[in-house]
Coordinates of C-alpha atoms in Angstrom, one line a residue:
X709 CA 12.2 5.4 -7.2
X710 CA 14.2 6.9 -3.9
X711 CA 15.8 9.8 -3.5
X712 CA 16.7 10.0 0.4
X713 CA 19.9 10.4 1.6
X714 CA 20.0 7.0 3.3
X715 CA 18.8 3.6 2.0
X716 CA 19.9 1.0 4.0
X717 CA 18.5 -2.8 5.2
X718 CA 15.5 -4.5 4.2
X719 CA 13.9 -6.1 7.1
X720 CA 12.2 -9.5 7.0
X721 CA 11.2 -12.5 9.3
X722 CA 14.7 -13.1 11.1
X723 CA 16.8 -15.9 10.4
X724 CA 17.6 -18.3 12.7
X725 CA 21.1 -19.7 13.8
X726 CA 24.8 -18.0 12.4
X727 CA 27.2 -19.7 9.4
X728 CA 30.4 -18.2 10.3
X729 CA 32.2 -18.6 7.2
X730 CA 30.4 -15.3 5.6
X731 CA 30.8 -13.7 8.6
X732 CA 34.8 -14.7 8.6
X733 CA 35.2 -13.9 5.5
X734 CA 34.2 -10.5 5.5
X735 CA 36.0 -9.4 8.3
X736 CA 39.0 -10.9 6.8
X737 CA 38.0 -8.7 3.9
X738 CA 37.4 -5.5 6.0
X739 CA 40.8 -6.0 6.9
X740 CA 42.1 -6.1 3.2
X741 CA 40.3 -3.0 2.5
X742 CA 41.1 -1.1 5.5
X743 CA 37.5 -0.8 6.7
X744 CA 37.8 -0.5 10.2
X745 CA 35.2 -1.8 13.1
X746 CA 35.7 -1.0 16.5
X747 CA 36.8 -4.1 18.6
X748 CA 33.3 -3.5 20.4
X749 CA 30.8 -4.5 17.7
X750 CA 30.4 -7.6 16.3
X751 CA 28.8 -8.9 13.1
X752 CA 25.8 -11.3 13.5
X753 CA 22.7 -12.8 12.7
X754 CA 21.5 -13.3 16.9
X755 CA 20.5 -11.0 18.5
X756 CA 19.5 -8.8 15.8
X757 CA 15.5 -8.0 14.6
X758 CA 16.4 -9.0 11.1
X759 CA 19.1 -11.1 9.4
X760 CA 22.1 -9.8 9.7
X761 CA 23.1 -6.7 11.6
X762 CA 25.4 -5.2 14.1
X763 CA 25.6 -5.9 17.9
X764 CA 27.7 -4.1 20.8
X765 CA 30.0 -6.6 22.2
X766 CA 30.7 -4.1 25.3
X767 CA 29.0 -0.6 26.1
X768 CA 29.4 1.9 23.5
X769 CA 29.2 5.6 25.0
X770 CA 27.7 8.6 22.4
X771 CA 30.6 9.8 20.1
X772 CA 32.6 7.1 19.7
X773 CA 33.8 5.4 16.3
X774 CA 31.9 1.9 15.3
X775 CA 33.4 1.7 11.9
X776 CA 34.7 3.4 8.9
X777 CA 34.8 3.0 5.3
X778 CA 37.4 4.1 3.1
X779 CA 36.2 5.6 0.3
X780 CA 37.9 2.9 -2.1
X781 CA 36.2 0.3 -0.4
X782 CA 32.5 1.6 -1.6
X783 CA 30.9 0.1 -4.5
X784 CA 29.7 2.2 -7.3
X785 CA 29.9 3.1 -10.9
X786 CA 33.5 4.9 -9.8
X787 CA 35.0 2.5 -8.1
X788 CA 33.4 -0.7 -9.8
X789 CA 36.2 -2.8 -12.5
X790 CA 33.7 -1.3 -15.7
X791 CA 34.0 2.4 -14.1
X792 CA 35.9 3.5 -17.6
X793 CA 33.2 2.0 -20.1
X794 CA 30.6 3.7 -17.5
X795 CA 32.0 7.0 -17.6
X796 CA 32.6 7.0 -21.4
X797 CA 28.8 5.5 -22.2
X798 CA 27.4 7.7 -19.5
X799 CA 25.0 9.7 -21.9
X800 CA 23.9 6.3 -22.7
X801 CA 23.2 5.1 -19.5
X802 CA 20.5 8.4 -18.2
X803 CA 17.7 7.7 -17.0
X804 CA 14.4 8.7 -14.6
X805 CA 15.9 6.9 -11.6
X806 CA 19.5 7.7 -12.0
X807 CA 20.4 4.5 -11.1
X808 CA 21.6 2.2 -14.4
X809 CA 24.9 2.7 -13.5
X810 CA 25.4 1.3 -10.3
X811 CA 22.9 -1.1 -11.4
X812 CA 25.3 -2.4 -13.8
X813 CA 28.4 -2.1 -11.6
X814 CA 26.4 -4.7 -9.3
X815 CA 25.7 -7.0 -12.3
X816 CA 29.0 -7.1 -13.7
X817 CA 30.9 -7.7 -10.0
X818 CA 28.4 -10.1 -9.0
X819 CA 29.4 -12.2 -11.8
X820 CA 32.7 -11.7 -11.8
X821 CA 34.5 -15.0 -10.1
X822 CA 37.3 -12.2 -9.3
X823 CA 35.2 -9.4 -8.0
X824 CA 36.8 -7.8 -5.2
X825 CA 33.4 -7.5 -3.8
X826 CA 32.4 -11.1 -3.4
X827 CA 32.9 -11.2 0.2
X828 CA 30.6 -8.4 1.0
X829 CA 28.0 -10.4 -1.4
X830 CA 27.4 -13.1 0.6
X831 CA 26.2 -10.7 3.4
X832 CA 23.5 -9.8 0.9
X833 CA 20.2 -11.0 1.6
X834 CA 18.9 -13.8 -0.5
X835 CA 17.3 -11.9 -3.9
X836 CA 14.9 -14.7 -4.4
X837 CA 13.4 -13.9 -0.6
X838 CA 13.3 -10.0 -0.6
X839 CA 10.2 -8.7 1.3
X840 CA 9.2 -5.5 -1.1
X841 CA 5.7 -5.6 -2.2
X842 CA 6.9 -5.5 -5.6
X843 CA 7.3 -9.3 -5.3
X844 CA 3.9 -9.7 -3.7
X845 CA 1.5 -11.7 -6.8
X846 CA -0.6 -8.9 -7.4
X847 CA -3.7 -10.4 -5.9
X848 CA -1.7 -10.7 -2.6
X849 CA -1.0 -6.7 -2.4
X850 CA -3.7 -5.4 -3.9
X851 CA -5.8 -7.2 -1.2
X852 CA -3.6 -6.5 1.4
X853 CA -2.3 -2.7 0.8
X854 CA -5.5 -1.3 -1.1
X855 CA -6.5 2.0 0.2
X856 CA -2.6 2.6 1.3
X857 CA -1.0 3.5 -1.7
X858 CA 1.4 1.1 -1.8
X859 CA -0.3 -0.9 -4.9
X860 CA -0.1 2.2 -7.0
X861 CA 3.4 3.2 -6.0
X862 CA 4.4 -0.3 -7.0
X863 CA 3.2 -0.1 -10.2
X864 CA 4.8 2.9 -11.0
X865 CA 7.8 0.8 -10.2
X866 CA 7.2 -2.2 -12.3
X867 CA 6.4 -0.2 -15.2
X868 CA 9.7 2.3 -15.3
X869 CA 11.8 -1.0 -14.1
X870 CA 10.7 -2.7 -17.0
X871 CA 11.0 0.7 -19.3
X872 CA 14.8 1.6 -18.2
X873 CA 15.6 -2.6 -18.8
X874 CA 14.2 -3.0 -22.5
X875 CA 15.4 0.3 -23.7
X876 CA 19.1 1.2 -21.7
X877 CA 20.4 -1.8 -19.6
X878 CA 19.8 -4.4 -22.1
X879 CA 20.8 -3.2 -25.2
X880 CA 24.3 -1.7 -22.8
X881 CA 24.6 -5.4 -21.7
X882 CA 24.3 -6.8 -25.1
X883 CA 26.8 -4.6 -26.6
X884 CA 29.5 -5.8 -24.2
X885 CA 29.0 -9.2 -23.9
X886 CA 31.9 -10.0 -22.3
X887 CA 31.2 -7.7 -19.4
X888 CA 27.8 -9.6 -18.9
X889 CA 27.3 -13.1 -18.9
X890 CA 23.8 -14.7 -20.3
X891 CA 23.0 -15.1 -17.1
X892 CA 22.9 -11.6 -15.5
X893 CA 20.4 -10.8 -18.3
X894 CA 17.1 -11.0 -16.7
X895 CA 14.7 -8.4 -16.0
X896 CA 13.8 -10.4 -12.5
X897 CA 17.3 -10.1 -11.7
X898 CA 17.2 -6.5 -12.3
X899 CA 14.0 -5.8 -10.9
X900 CA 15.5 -7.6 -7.5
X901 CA 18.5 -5.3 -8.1
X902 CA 16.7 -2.4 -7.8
X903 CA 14.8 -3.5 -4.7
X904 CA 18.1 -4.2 -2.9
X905 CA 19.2 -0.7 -4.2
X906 CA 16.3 0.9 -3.3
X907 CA 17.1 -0.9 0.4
X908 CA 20.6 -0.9 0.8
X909 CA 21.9 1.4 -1.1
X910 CA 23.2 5.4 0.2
X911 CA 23.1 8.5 -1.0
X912 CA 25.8 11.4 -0.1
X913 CA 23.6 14.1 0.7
X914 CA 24.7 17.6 -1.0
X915 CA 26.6 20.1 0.7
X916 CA 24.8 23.1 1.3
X917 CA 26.4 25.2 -1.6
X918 CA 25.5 22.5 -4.3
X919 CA 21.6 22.7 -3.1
X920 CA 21.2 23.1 -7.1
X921 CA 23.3 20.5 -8.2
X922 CA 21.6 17.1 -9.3
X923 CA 21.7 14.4 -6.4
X924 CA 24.9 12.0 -5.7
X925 CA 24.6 9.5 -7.4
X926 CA 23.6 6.0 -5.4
X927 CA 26.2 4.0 -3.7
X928 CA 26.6 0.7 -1.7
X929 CA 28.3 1.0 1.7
X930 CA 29.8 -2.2 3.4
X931 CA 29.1 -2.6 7.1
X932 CA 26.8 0.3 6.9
X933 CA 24.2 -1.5 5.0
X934 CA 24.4 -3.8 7.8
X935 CA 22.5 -2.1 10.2
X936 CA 19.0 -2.7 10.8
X937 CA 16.3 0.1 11.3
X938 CA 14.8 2.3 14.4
X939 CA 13.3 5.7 14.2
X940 CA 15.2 6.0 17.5
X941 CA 18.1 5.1 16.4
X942 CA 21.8 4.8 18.1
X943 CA 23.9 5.6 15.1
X944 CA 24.5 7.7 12.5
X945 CA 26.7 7.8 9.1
X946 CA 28.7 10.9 9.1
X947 CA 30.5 11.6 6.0
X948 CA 34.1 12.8 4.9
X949 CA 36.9 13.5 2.1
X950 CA 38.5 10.1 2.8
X951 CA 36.0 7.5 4.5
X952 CA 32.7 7.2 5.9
X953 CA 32.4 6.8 9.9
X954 CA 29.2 5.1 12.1
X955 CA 29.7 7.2 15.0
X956 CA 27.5 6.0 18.3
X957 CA 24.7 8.6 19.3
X958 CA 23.2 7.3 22.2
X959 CA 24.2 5.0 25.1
X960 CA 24.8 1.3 23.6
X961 CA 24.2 -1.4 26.4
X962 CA 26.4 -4.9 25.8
X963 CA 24.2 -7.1 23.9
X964 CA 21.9 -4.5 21.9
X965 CA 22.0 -4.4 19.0
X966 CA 23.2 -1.1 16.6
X967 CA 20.6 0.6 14.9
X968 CA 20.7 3.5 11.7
X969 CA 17.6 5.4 10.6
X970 CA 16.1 5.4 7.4
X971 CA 15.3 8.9 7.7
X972 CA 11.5 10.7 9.2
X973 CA 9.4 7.6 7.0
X974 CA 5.7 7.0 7.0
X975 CA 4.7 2.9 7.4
X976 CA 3.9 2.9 3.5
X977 CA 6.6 4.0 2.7
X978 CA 9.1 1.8 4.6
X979 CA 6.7 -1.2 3.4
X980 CA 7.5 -0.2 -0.3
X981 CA 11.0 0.9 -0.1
X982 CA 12.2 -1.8 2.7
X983 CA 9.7 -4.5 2.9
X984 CA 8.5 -4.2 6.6
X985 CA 6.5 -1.4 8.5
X986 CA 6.8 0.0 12.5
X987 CA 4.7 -1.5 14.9
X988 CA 2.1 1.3 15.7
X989 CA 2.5 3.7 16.5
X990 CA 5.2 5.4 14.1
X991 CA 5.2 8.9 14.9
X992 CA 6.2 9.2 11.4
X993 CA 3.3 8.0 10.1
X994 CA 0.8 9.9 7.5
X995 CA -2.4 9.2 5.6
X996 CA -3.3 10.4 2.3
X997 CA -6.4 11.8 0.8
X998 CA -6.1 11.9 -2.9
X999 CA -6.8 15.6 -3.8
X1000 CA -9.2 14.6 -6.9
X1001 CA -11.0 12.7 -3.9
X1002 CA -11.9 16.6 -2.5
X1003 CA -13.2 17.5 -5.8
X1004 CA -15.4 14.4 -5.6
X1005 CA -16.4 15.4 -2.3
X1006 CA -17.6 18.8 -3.4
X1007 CA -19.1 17.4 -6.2
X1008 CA -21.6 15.4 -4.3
X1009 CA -22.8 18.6 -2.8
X1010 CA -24.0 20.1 -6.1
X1011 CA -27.4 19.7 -7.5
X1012 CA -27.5 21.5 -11.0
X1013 CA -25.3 21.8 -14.3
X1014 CA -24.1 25.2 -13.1
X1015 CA -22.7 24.4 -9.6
X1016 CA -20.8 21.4 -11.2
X1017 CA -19.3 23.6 -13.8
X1018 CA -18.3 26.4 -11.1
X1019 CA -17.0 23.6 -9.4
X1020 CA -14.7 22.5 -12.1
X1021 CA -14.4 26.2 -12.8
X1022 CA -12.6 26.1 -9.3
X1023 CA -10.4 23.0 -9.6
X1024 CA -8.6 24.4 -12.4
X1025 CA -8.1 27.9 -11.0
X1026 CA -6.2 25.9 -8.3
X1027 CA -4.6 24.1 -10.8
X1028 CA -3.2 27.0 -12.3
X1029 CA -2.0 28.1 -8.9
X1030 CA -0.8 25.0 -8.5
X1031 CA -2.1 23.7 -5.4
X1032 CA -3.3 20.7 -6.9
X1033 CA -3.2 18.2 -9.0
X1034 CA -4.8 14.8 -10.6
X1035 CA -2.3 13.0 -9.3
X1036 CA -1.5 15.1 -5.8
X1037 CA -2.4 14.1 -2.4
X1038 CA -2.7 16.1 0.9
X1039 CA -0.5 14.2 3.1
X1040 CA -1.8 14.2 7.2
X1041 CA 0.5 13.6 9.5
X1042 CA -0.4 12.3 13.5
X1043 CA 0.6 15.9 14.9
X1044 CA 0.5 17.9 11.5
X1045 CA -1.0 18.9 7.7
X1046 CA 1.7 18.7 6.0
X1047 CA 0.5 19.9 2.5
X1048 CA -1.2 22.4 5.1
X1049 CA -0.8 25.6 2.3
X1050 CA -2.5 23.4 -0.2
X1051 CA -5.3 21.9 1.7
X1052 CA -6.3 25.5 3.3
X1053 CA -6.3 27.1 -0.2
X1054 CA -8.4 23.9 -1.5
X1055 CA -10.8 24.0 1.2
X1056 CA -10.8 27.7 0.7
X1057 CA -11.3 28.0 -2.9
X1058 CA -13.8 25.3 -3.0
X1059 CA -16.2 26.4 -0.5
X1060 CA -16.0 30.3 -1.1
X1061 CA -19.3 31.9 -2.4
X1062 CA -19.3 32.6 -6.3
X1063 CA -19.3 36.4 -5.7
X1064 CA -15.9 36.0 -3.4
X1065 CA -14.6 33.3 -5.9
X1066 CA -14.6 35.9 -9.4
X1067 CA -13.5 38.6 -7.2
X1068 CA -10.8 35.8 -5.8
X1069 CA -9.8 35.1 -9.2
X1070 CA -9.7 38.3 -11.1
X1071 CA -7.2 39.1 -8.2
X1072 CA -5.2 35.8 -9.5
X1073 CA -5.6 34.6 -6.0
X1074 CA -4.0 37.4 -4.4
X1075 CA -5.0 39.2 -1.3
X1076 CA -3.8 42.0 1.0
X1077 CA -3.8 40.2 4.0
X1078 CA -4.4 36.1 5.2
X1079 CA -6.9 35.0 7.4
X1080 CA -6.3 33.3 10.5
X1081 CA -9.0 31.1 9.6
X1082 CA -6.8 29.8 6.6
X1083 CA -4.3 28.1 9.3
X1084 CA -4.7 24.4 9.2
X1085 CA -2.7 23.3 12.1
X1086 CA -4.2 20.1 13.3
X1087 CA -5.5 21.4 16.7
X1088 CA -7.1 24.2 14.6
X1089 CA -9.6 21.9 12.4
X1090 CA -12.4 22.2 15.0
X1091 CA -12.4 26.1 14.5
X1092 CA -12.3 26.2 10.8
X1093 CA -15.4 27.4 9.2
X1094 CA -18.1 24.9 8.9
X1095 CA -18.4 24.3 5.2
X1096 CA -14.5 23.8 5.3
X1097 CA -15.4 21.4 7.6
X1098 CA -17.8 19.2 6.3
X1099 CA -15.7 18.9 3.0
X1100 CA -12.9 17.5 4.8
X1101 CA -15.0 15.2 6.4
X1102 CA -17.0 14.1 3.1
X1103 CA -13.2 13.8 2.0
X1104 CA -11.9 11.8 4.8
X1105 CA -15.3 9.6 4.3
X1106 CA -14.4 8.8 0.8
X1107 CA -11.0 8.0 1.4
X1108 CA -12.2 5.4 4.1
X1109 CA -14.2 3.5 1.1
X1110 CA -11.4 3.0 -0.2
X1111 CA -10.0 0.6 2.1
X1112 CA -11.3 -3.7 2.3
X1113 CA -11.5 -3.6 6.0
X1114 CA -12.8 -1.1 8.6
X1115 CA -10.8 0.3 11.8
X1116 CA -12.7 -2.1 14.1
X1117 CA -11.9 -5.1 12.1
X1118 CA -8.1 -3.9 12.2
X1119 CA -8.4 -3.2 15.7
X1120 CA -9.9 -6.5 16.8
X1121 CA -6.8 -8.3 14.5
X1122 CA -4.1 -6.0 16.9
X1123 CA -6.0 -6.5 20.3
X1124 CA -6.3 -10.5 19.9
X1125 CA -2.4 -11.8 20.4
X1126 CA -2.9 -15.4 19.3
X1127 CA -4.7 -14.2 16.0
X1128 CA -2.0 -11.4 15.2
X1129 CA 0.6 -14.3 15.6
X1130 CA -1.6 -16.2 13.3
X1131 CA -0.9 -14.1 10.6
X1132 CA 1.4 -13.9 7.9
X1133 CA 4.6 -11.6 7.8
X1134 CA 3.0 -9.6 5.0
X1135 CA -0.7 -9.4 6.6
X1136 CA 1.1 -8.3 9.8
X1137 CA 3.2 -5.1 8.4
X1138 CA 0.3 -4.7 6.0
X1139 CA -2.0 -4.2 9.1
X1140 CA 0.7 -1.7 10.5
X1141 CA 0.8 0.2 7.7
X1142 CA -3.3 0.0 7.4
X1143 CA -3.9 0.5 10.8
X1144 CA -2.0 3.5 10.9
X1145 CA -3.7 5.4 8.3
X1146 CA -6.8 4.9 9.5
X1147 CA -6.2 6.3 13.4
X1148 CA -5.2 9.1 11.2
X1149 CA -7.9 9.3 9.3
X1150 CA -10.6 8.9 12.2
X1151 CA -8.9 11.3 14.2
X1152 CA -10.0 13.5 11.7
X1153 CA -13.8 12.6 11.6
X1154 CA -13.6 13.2 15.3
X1155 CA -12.4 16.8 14.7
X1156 CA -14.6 17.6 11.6
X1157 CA -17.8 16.9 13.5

């Protein structure tokens, strides 16, 4: 589950047309509340890239003040009507994602026919229609996402989702009955709770002096939940002692619409996270090679029982140094290796003669000076030594197979218009999110030859 700083709006096919009365009747709550939005923006569903979001009514110039939140007015385990029974269960209520108690702050208020909250609810998207893959049948996203990741992540998911349900949130909802109404108890409810969480929801990053500390807890942030996503974003959530401010950072024409960031995200992960992907190309974007895919590589190229137990012989020296692991991936990035320590001491380790690998290892992987063959910039690939080379490129091979489709059948489904129309929401961010790994992934072959 998600640990950025910022989780904010699941995107989806936009809705069509505006019902005031939500709209009214959470700016008459703003006003209860004290949240304050700047005469200039207005709330809306037109003119926005996906359900609701935020739109300048006049210019907005860099620096000034779109809204602000009063601390009171955020919803969390602190500030929900169960905080007390939260705090004194809180031992209780631990868990992997950190999450159960906000979770059960959201069921109890959404329940509630008193909730102070129920305003800013019906500005929620509609649970039943949330665009995370996690709600794809299983068919749909394994045919769709395989070779991305995504299917994997999502099972990771499902599994703790339904893990943290049976053993902490349902037993807590059981034992206070009248906190929780038969109806909140569902583990599809909670499961779309946690994707709207995993959307929506913020996190206060640390201050530089509590680096050590565990994270902020989650937290949900009316108005600034609102705002829809662009890597070059407009606005930004600046954080104080009393309230929480969206403060313009570029140039706002009338009309356009108000955008946050999610934060520096490849297309997988805004598709698993948020439900949508950037049209290519995200500058953002990465590909993955699964490291246990290297060892597979390098396995192919040996042709007795020795070289295949010097081989292993290798993999777990690196393991000890911790470079990699079954379940690691070197991440590639358009411009940049970004695991590029671990992939140069991989490629390193791997391809080495046996001679310089015992000498390598009785020095614990030590040496006196590094190479400046051992950089792994991207524009440095086509220098690196050709055995180092080849393995990438068996690697990169591999990783390819792992896909249904080939880059020219992706790149004939994003040249045609009419077709690309054609398709489905979800077969048209899945081929973003596709697409994008695979330029990736051939840019490599092209620098590996």
């Amino acid at each position: 589950m998600a640990t950025q700083a910022k989780r904010r709006r699941v995107a989806g096919p936009a809705g069509s047309g505006d019902d005031p009365a939500p709209v009214a009747s959470f700016l008459s709550w703003c006003q209860r509340v004290g949240l304050e939005l700047s005469p200039k923006v207005a709330v809306s569903r037109q003119g926005t890239v996906a359900g609701y979001g935020m739109v300048a009514r006049e210019s907005v110039q860099p620096g000034e003040l779109l809204f602000a939140v009063p601390r009171a007015a955020l919803l969390s385990q602190h500030t929900c009507s169960i905080s007390g029974v939260l705090e004194r269960e809180r031992g209780a209520l631990q868990s992997q994602s950190g999450w159960v108690p906000l979770l059960l702050a959201l069921l109890h208020e959404m329940q509630a026919p008193a909730s102070p909250w129920s305003p800013y609810f019906a500005l929620w998207p509609e649970l039943g229609r949330l665009e995370h893959p996690m709600f794809w049948p299983e068919e749909e996203r394994r045919r769709l996402l395989q070779g991305t990741g995504v299917p994997e992540a999502v099972e990771k998911d499902l599994a703790n989702i339904r893990g943290e349900y049976s053993s902490i949130v349902l037993p807590f909802m059981e034992a206070h009955p009248d906190l929780f109404s038969p109806r909140v108890r569902s583990l599809e409810l909670y499961r779309q709770l946690v994707a709207l969480v995993m959307a929506y929801s913020f996190q206060e990053p640390l201050e530089e002096e509590e680096d050590e500390k565990e994270p902020n807890s989650p937290l949900m942030v009316p108005a600034a939940d609102i705002l829809n996503h662009l890597a070059n974003h407009n606005a930004n959530l600046e954080y104080s002692p009393t309230c929480l401010r969206m403060v313009a950072i570029q140039p706002i024409p009338k009309g356009h619409e108000i955008f946050n960031t999610y934060g520096q995200m490849a297309n997988w992960q805004l598709i698993h996270m948020y439900g949508f992907a950037e049209p290519y190309p995200n500058m953002n974007d990465t590909a993955d090679i699964q490291m246990v895919t290297v060892r597979e590589a390098a396995l192919q190229g040996t042709k007795v029982e020795a070289e295949r137990l010097l081989l292993y012989e290798r993999w777990d020296f690196l393991c000890k140094l911790e470079m990699v692991g079954e379940e690691g991936a070197f991440v590639i990035g358009r411009e940049e290796v970004l695991t590029e320590e671990e992939l140069a001491a991989t490629l390193k380790v791997l391809c080495m003669p046996a001679e310089e690998f015992r000498e390598f290892k009785d020095q614990n992987g030590w040496e006196d000076d590094k190479s400046k063959d051992d950089s792994l910039t991207i524009t440095d690939i086509p220098k690196l030594k050709a055995s180092w080379r080849q393995l990438l490129r068996d690697s990169v091979l591999l990783t390819l197979q792992t896909y249904a489709t080939d880059l020219k059948t992706e790149q004939d489904l994003l040249s045609n218009k009419e077709v690309y129309a054609a398709l489905s929401w979800r077969e048209q961010q899945a081929l973003q999110v596709r697409y994008g790994q695979k330029m990736i992934l051939h840019r490599l072959l092209e620098l590996t030859c």
